Short mmCIF file of C-alpha atoms and ligand atoms in Angstrom, two decimals:
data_model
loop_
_atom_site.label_atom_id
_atom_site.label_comp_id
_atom_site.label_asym_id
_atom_site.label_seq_id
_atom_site.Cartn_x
_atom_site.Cartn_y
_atom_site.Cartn_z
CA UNK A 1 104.12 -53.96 -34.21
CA UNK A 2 104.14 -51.39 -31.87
CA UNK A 3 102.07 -47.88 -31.37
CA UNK A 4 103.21 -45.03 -28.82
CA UNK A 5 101.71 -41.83 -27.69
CA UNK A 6 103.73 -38.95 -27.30
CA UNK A 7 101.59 -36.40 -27.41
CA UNK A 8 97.57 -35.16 -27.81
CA UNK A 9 96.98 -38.24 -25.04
CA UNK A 10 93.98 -37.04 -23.00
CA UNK A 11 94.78 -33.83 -24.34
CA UNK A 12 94.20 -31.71 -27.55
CA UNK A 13 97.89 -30.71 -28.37
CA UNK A 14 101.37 -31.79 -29.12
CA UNK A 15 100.06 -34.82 -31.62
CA UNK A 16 102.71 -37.23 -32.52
CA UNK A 17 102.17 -41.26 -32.87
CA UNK A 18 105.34 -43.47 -33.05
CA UNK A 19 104.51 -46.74 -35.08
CA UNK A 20 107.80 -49.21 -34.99
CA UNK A 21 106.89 -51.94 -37.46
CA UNK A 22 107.99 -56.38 -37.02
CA UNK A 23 111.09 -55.28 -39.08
CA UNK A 24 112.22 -51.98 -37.00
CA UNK A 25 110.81 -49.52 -39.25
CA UNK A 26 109.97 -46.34 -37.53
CA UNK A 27 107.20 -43.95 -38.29
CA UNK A 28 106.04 -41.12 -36.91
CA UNK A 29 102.72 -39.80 -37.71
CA UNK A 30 102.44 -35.70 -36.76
CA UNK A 31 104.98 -33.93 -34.83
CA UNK A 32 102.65 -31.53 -33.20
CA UNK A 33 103.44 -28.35 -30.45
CA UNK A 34 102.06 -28.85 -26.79
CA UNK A 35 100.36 -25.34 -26.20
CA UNK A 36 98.63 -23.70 -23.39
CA UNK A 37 100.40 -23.22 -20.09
CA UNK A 38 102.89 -24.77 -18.37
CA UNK A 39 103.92 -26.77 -22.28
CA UNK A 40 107.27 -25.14 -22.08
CA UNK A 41 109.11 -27.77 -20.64
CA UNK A 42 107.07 -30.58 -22.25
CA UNK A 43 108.15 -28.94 -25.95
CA UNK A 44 112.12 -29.62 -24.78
CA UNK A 45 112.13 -33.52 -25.00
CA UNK A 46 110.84 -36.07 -26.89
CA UNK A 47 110.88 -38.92 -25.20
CA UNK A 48 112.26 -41.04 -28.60
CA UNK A 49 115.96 -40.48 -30.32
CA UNK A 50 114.80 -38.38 -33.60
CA UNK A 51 117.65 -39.62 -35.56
CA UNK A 52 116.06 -43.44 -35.22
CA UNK A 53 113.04 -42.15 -37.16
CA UNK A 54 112.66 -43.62 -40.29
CA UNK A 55 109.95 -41.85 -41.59
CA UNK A 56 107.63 -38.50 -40.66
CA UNK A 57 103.82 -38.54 -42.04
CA UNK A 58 101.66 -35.20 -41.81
CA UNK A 59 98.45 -34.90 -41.54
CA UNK A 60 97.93 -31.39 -41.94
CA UNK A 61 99.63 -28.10 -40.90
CA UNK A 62 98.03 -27.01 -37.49
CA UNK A 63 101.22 -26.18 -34.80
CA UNK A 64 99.74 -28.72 -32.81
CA UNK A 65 100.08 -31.55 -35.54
CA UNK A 66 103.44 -29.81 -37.65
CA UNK A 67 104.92 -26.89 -35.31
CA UNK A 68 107.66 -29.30 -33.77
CA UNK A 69 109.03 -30.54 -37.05
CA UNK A 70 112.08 -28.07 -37.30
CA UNK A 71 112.78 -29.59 -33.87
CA UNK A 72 112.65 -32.93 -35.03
CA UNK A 73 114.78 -31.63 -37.28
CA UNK A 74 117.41 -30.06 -35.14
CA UNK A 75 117.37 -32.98 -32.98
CA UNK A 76 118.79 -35.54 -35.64
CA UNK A 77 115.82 -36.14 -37.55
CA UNK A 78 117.26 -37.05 -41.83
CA UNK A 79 114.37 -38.58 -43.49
CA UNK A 80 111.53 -38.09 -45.48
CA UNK A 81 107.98 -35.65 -44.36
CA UNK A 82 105.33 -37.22 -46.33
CA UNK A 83 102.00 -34.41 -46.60
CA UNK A 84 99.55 -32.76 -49.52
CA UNK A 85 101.11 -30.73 -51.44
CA UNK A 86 98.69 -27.45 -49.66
CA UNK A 87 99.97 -28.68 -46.31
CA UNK A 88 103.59 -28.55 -47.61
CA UNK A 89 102.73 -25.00 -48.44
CA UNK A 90 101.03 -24.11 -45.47
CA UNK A 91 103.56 -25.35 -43.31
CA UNK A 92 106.45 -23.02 -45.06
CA UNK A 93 103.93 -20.00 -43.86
CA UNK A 94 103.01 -21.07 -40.47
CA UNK A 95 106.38 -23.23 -39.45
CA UNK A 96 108.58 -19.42 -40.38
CA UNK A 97 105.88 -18.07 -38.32
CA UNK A 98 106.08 -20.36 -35.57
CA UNK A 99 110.19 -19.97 -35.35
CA UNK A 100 109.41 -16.25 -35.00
CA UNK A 101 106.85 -16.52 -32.42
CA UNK A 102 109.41 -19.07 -30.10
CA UNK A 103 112.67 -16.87 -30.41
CA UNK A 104 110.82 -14.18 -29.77
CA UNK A 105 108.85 -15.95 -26.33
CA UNK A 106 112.05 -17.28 -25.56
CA UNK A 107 113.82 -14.65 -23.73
CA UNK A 108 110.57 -13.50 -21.98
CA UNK A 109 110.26 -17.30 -20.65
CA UNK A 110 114.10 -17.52 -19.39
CA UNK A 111 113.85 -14.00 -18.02
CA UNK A 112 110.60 -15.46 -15.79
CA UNK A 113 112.65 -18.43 -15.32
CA UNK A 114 116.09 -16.85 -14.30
CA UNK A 115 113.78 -14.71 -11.63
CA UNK A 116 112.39 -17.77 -10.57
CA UNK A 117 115.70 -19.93 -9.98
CA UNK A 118 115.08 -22.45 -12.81
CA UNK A 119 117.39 -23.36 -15.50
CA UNK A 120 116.71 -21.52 -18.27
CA UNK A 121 115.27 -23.25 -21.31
CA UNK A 122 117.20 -24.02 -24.72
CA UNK A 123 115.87 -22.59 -28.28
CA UNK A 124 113.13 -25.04 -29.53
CA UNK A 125 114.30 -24.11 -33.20
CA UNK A 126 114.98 -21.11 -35.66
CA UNK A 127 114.31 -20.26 -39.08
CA UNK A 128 117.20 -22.34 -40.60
CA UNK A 129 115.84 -25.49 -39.13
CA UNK A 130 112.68 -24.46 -40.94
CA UNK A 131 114.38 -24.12 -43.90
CA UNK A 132 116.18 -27.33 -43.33
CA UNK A 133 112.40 -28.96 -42.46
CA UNK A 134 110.92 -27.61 -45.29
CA UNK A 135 114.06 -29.09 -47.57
CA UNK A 136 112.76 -33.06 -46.35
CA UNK A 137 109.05 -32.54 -47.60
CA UNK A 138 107.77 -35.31 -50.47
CA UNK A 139 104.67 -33.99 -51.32
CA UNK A 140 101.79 -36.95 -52.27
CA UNK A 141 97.82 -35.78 -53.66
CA UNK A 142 94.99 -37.62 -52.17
CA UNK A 143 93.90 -40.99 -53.54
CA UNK A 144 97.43 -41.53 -54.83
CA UNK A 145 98.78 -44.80 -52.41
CA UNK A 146 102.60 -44.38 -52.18
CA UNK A 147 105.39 -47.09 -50.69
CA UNK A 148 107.16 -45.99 -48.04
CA UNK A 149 109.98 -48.34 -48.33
CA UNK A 150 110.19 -51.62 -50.40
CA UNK A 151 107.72 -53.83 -49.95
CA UNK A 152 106.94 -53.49 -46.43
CA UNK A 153 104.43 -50.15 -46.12
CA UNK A 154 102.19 -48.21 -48.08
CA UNK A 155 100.71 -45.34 -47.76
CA UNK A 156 97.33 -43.25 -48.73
CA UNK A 157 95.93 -39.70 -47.90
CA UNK A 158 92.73 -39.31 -48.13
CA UNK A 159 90.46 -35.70 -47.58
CA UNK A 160 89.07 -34.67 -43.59
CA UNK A 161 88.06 -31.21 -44.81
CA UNK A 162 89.54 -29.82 -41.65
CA UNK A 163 91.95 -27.47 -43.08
CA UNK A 164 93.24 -27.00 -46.59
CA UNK A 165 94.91 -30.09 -47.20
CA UNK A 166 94.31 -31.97 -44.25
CA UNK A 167 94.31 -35.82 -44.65
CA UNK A 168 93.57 -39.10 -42.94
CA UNK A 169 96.23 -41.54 -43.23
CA UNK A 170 95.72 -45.24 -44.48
CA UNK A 171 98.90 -47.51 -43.60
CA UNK A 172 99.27 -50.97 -44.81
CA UNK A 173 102.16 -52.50 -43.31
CA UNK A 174 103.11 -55.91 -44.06
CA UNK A 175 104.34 -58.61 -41.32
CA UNK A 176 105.76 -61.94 -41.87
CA UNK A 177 102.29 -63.81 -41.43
CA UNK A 178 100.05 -60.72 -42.11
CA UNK A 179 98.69 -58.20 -42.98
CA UNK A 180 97.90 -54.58 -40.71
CA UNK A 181 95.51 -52.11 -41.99
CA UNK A 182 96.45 -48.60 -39.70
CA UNK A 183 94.62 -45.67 -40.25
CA UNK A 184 94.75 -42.53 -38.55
CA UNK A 185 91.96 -39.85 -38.88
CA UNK A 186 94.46 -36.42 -37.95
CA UNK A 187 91.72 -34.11 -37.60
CA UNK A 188 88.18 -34.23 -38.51
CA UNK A 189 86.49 -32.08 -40.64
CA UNK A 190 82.77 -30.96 -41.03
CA UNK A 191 80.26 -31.76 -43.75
CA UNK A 192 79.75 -28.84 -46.17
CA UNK A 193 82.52 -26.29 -45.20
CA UNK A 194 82.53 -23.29 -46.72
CA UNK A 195 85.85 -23.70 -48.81
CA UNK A 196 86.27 -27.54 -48.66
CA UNK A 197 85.24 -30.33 -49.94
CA UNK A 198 83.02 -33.00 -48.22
CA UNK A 199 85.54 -35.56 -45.91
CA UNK A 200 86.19 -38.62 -47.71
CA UNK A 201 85.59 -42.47 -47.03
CA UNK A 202 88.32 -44.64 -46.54
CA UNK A 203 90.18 -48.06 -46.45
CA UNK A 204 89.00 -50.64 -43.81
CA UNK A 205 91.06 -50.60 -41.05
CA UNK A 206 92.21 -53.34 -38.45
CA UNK A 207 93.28 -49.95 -36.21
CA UNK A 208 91.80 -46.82 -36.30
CA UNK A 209 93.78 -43.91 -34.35
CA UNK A 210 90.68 -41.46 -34.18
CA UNK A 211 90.74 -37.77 -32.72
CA UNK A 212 88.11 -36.69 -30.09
CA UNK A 213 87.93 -32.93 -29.86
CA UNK A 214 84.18 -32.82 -29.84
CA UNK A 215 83.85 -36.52 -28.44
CA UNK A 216 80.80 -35.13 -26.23
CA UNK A 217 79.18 -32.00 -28.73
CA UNK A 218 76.69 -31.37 -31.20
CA UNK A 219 77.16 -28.22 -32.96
CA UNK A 220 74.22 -26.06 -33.06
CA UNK A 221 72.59 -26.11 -36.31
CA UNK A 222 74.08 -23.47 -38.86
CA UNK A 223 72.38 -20.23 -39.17
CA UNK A 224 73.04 -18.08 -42.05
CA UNK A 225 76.41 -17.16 -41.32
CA UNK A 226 76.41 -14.44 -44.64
CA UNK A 227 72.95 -13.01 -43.12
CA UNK A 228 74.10 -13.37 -39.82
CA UNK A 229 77.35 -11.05 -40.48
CA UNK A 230 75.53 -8.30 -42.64
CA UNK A 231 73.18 -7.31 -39.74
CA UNK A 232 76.47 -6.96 -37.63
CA UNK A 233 78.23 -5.15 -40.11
CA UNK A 234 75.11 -2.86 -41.02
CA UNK A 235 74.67 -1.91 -37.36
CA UNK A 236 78.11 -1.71 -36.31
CA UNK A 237 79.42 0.32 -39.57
CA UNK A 238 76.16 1.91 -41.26
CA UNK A 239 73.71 2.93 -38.02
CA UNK A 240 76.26 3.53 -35.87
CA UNK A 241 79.26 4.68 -37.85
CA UNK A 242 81.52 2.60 -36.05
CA UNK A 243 84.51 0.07 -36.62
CA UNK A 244 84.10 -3.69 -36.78
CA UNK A 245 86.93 -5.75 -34.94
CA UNK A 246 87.26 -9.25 -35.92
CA UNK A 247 89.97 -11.34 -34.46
CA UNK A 248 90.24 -14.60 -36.59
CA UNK A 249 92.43 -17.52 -37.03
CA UNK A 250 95.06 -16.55 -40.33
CA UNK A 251 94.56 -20.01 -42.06
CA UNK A 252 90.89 -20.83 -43.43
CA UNK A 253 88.64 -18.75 -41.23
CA UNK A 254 90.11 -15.48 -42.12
CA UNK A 255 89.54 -16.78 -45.72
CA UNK A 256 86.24 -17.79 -44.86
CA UNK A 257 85.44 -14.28 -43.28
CA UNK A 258 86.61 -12.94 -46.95
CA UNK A 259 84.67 -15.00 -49.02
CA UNK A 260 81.27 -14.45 -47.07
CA UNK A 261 82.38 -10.63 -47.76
CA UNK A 262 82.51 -11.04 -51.25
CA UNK A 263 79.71 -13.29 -51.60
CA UNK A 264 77.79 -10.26 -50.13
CA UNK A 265 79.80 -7.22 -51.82
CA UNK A 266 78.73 -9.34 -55.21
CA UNK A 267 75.08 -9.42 -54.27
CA UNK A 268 75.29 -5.48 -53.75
CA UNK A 269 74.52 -6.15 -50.10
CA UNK A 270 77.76 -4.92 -48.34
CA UNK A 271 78.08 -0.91 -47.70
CA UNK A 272 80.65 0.78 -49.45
CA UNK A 273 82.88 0.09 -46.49
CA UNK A 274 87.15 -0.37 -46.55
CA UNK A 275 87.96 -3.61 -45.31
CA UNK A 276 91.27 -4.94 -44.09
CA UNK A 277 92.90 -8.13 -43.61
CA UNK A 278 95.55 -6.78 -41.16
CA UNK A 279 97.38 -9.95 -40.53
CA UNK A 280 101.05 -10.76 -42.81
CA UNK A 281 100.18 -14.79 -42.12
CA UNK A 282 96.61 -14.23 -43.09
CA UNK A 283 97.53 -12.08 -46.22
CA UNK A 284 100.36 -15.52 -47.99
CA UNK A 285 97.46 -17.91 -46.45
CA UNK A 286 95.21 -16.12 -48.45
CA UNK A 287 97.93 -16.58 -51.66
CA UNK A 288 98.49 -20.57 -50.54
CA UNK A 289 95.10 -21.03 -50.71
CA UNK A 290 94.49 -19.63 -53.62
CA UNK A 291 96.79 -21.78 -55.27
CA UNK A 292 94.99 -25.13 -54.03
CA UNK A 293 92.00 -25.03 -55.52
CA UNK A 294 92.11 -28.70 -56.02
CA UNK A 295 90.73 -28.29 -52.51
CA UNK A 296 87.67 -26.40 -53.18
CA UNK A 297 84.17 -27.86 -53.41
CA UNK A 298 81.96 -27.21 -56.28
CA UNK A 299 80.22 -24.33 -54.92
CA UNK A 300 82.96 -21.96 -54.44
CA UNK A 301 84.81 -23.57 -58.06
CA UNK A 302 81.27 -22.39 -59.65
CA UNK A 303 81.82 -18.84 -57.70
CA UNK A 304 85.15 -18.60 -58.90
CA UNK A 305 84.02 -19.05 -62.24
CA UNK A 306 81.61 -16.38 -61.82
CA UNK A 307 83.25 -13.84 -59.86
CA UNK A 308 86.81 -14.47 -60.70
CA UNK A 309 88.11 -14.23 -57.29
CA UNK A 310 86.64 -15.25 -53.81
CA UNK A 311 88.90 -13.97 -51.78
CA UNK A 312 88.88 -10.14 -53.52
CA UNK A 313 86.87 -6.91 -53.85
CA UNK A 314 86.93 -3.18 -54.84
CA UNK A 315 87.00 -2.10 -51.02
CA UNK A 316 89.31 -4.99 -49.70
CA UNK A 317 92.73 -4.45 -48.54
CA UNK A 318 95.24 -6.86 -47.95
CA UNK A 319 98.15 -5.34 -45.33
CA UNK A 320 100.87 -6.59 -44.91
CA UNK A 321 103.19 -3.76 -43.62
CA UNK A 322 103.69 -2.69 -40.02
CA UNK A 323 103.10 1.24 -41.28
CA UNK A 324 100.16 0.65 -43.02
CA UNK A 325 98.82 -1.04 -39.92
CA UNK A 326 99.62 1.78 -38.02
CA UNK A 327 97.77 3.78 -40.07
CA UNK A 328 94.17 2.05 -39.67
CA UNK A 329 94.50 2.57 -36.49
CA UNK A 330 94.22 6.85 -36.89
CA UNK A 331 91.11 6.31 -39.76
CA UNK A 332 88.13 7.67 -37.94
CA UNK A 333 85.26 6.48 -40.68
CA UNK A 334 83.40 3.41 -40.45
CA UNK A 335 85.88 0.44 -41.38
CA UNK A 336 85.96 -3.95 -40.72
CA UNK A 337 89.46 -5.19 -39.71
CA UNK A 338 90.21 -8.76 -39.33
CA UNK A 339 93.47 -9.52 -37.22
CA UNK A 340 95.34 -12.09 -35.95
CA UNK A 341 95.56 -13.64 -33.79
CA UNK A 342 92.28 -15.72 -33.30
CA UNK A 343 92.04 -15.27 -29.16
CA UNK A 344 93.25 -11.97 -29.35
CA UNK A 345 95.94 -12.80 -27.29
CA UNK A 346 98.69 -11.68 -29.44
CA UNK A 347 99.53 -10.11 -32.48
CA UNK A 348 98.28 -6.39 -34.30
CA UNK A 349 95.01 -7.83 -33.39
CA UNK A 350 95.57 -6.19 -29.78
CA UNK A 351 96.52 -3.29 -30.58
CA UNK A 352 93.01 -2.56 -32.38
CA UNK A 353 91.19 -3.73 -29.91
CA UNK A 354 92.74 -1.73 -27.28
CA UNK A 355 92.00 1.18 -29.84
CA UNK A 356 88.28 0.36 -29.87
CA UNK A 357 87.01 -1.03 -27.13
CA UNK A 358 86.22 1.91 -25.10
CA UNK A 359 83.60 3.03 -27.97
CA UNK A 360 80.53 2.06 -27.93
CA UNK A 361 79.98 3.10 -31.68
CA UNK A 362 82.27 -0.41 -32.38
CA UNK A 363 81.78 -4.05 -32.35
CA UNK A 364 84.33 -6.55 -31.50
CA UNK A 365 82.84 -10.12 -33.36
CA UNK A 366 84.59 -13.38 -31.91
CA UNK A 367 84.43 -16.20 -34.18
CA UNK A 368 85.91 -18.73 -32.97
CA UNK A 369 87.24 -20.84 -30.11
CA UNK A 370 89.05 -18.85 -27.26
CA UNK A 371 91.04 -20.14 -24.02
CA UNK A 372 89.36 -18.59 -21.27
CA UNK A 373 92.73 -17.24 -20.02
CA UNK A 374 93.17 -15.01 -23.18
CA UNK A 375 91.99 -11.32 -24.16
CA UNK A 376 89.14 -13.12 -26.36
CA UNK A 377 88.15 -15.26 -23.82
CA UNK A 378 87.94 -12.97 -21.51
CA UNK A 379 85.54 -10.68 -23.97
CA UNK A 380 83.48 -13.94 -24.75
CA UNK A 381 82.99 -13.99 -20.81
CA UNK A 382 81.61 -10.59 -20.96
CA UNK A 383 84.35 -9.14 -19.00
CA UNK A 384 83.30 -5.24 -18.16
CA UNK A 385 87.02 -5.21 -17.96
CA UNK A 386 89.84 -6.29 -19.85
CA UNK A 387 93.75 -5.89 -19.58
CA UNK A 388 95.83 -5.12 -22.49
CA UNK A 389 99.23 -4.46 -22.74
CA UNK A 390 99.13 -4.08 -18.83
CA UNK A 391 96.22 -1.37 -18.67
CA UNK A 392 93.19 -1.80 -17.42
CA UNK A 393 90.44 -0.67 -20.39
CA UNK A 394 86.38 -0.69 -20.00
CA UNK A 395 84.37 -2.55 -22.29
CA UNK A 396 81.92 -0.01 -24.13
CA UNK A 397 82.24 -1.78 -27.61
CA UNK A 398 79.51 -4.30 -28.52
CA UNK A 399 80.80 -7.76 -28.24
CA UNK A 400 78.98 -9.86 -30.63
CA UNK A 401 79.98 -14.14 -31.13
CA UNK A 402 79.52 -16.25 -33.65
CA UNK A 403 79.92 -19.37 -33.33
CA UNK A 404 79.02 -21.57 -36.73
CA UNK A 405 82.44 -21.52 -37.66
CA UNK A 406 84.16 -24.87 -35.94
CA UNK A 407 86.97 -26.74 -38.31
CA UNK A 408 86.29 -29.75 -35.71
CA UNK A 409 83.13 -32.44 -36.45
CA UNK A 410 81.15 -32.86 -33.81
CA UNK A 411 80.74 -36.07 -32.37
CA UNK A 412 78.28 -37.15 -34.76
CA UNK A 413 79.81 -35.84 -37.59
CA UNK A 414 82.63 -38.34 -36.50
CA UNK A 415 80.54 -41.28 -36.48
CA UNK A 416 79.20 -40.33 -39.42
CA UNK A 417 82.90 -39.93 -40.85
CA UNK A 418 83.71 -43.50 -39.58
CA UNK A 419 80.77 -45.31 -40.86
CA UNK A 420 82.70 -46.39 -44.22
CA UNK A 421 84.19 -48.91 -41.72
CA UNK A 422 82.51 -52.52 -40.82
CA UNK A 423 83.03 -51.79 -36.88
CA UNK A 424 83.07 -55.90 -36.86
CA UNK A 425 86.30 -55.54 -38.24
CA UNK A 426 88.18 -53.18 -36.37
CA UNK A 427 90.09 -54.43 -33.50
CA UNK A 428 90.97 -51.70 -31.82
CA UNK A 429 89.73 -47.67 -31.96
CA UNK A 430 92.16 -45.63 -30.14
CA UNK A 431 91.03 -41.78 -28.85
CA UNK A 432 93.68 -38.91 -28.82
CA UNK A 433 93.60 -35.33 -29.37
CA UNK A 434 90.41 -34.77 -26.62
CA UNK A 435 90.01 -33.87 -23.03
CA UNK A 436 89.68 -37.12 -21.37
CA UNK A 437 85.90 -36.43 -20.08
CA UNK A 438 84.78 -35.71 -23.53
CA UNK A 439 86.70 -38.88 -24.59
CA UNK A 440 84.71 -41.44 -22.03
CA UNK A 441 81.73 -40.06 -24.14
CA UNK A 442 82.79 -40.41 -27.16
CA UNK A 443 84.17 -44.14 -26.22
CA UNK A 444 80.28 -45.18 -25.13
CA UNK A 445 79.47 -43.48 -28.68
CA UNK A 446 81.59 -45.41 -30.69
CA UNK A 447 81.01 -48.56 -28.51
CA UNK A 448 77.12 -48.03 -29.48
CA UNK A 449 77.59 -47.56 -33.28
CA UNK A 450 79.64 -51.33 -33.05
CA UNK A 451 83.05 -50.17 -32.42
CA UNK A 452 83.79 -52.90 -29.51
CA UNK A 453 86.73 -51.95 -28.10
CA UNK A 454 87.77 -48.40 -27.91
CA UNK A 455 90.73 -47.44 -25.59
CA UNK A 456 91.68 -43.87 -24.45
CA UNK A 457 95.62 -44.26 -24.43
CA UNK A 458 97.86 -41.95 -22.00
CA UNK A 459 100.88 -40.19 -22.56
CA UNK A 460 103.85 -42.14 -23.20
CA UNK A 461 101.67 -45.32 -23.40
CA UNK A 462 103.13 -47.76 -25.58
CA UNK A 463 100.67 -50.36 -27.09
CA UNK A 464 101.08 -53.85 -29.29
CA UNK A 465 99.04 -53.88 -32.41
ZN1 LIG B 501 93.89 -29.24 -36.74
#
């Protein structure tokens, strides 16, 4: 049996895992988007014929594990996705998104390129190859093990808590003389999210594909995020009469922005403030998740049960529509927008930021991870100055982070994830999706909880289980 890399080796993107079984069966586990800079190129080719692939297993909807599926697609790809039914869902939302976003970065790449003498690049895929993408999904709940094909794999998703329906994936694939226990982790979640469940034990595994994101980090214990957010809000809205700016991620922590809202709204805590979720992905991942609440944990089913609704109250507006977006923009009273996208760096969320942040009466919060090269990043940094839209603005707004909101475990969160295993057992623990430094840590971590060998594949590597 063999395993290759083609993607999120020694790096955090692009995730995709080619398994080719004794008997020729081929399976690919994610089919993720490089991002960051210079990925263009890399997104083009894949390095393996998608029309020999047997088989495509998800692991949860993230661009970087799903956004190069409708390429896999368009390339000659004919079988079967296997995900959760919420990924399935969340992947109609965010894969349409995703074909909007590349036609629409398309021509400004090949107009760079064309200045630059290069060949222009091709279309990585449009909405009918979503469409068509969408049309090969098999949908499987956790716990439930599924064959693959007769008698040779099977197949079980089990909960990471990293996203709404994120899974690991258990493979038992079955050789002439053996048997090979597989299991790939996809991403990790953390203990006690605010929406999710806890992440679940599973199988033992002879091989253990394992990310590495936070391979070297411990998170800084939680503060009270709800408490945390009112004292913002009261100071930004309420003592200074200004607007609250929050760029956030559309899937999960927009939703958990909205919840902590309502949690406080229902405790009579929250001024009488309009809120809006200004973001059309945010506003159906809102509705997706909604739908899912096999995915909750107890605490926000017992909410529900109380309040009815988690993710609505009287002052909060969902928009959808370019006008109505517009139109926050001229409202001079106190208001809290949340925007997409998450680093600022594209999206409606620019435009309000370049409509507030020469007030000092308003607060831009950042809540999550930002590359330093983007608009958030460059406000985490404490820029004085920022471009936007190719103008130079000054920073008067507050800029306030927060950073208890990480969809990533750190590294002992991990360990803590894979001590259902007997390390004595594992052969082999292969690292991907981390920055190599942080990986050579998290190796001499795993090596010290038992896990003997640990190897820190490169791209293209191909290795024999
Ligand atoms: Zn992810």
């Amino acid at each position: 049996m063999k395993l290759q890399f083609f993607g999120a080796a020694r790096t955090v993107t692009g995730s995709k895992h080619l398994i080719t079984t004794q008997r020729g069966t081929r399976i690919l586990l994610d089919c993720g988007l490089f991002q960051g800079i210079n990925t263009d190129e890399l997104n083009q080719k894949f390095h393996f014929k998608p029309s020999e692939v047997d088989y495509l297993i998800l692991s949860h909807a993230h661009i970087d594990h799903a956004g190069l599926i409708p390429r896999l697609v368009r390339k000659g790809f004919t079988g079967p996705i296997y995900c959760t039914p919420a990924t399935a869902d969340l992947c109609r939302i965010m894969l349409l998104d995703s074909a909007y976003i590349q036609e629409k970065d398309l021509k400004r790449i090949n107009d760079r390129r064309e200045r630059q003498g290069r060949p222009v690049l091709e279309m990585l895929y449009e909405a009918a190859d979503v469409e068509q993408a969408l049309s090969q999904m098999k949908t499987v709940d956790y716990g439930q093990t599924f064959r693959l094909n007769q008698d040779e794999v099977s197949v079980l998703f089990t909960d990471t808590a990293h996203i709404l329906g994120s899974a690991a994936v258990s493979l038992t694939v079955q050789e002439d003389s053996r048997e090979v226990r597989l299991f790939f982790s996809g991403d990790i979640g953390r203990p006690h999210d605010k929406i999710l469940k806890m992440p679940e034990p599973f199988p033992q595994a002879d091989y253990i594909i394992c990310e590495s994101t936070y391979g070297d980090k411990l998170h800084e214990p939680e503060p009270d995020m709800r408490k945390h957010l009112l004292r913002i809000v009261h100071e930004t809205c309420v003592v200074r009469q200004g607007k609250l700016i929050i760029p956030a991620f559309a899937v999960d922590r927009t939703q958990e922005l909205i919840y902590a809202l309502d949690q406080l709204e229902s405790d009579g805590k929250l001024p009488r403030i309009d809120v809006f979720i200004d973001s059309p992905l945010a506003v159906k991942a809102t509705q997706v998740m909604k739908k899912h609440d096999e995915c909750f944990n107890p605490e926000l089913r017992a909410y529900i049960e109380k309040d009815g609704d988690a993710f609505a109250f009287s002052n909060l507006h969902y928009i959808s529509d370019v006008e109505d977006s517009k139109a926050i923009n001229e409202r001079q009273e106190p208001c809290i927008i949340i925007s997409a996208s998450g680093m600022a760096e594209a999206g409606r969320i620019k435009h309000h930021i370049r409509n507030t942040v020469e007030d000092a009466r308003n607060t831009i919060l950042l809540v999550g991870y930002c590359g330093p090269e983007t608009l958030g990043g460059a406000l985490k940094r404490g820029d004085r100055e920022v471009k936007i839209f190719g103008e130079t603005y000054t920073v008067r707004a507050e800029v306030e982070v927060m950073d208890s909101f990480s969809a990533h475990g750190d590294y002992a969160e991990m360990l803590d994830f894979l001590s259902c295993q007997n390390p004595a057992q594992v052969k082999q623990v292969y690292l991907v999706h981390g920055e190599y430094d942080r990986q050579v840590v998290f190796r001499h971590n795993l090596q010290s909880a038992g896990f003997r060998n640990v190897y820190i594949p490169s791209l293209y590597e191909s290795v024999a289980l």
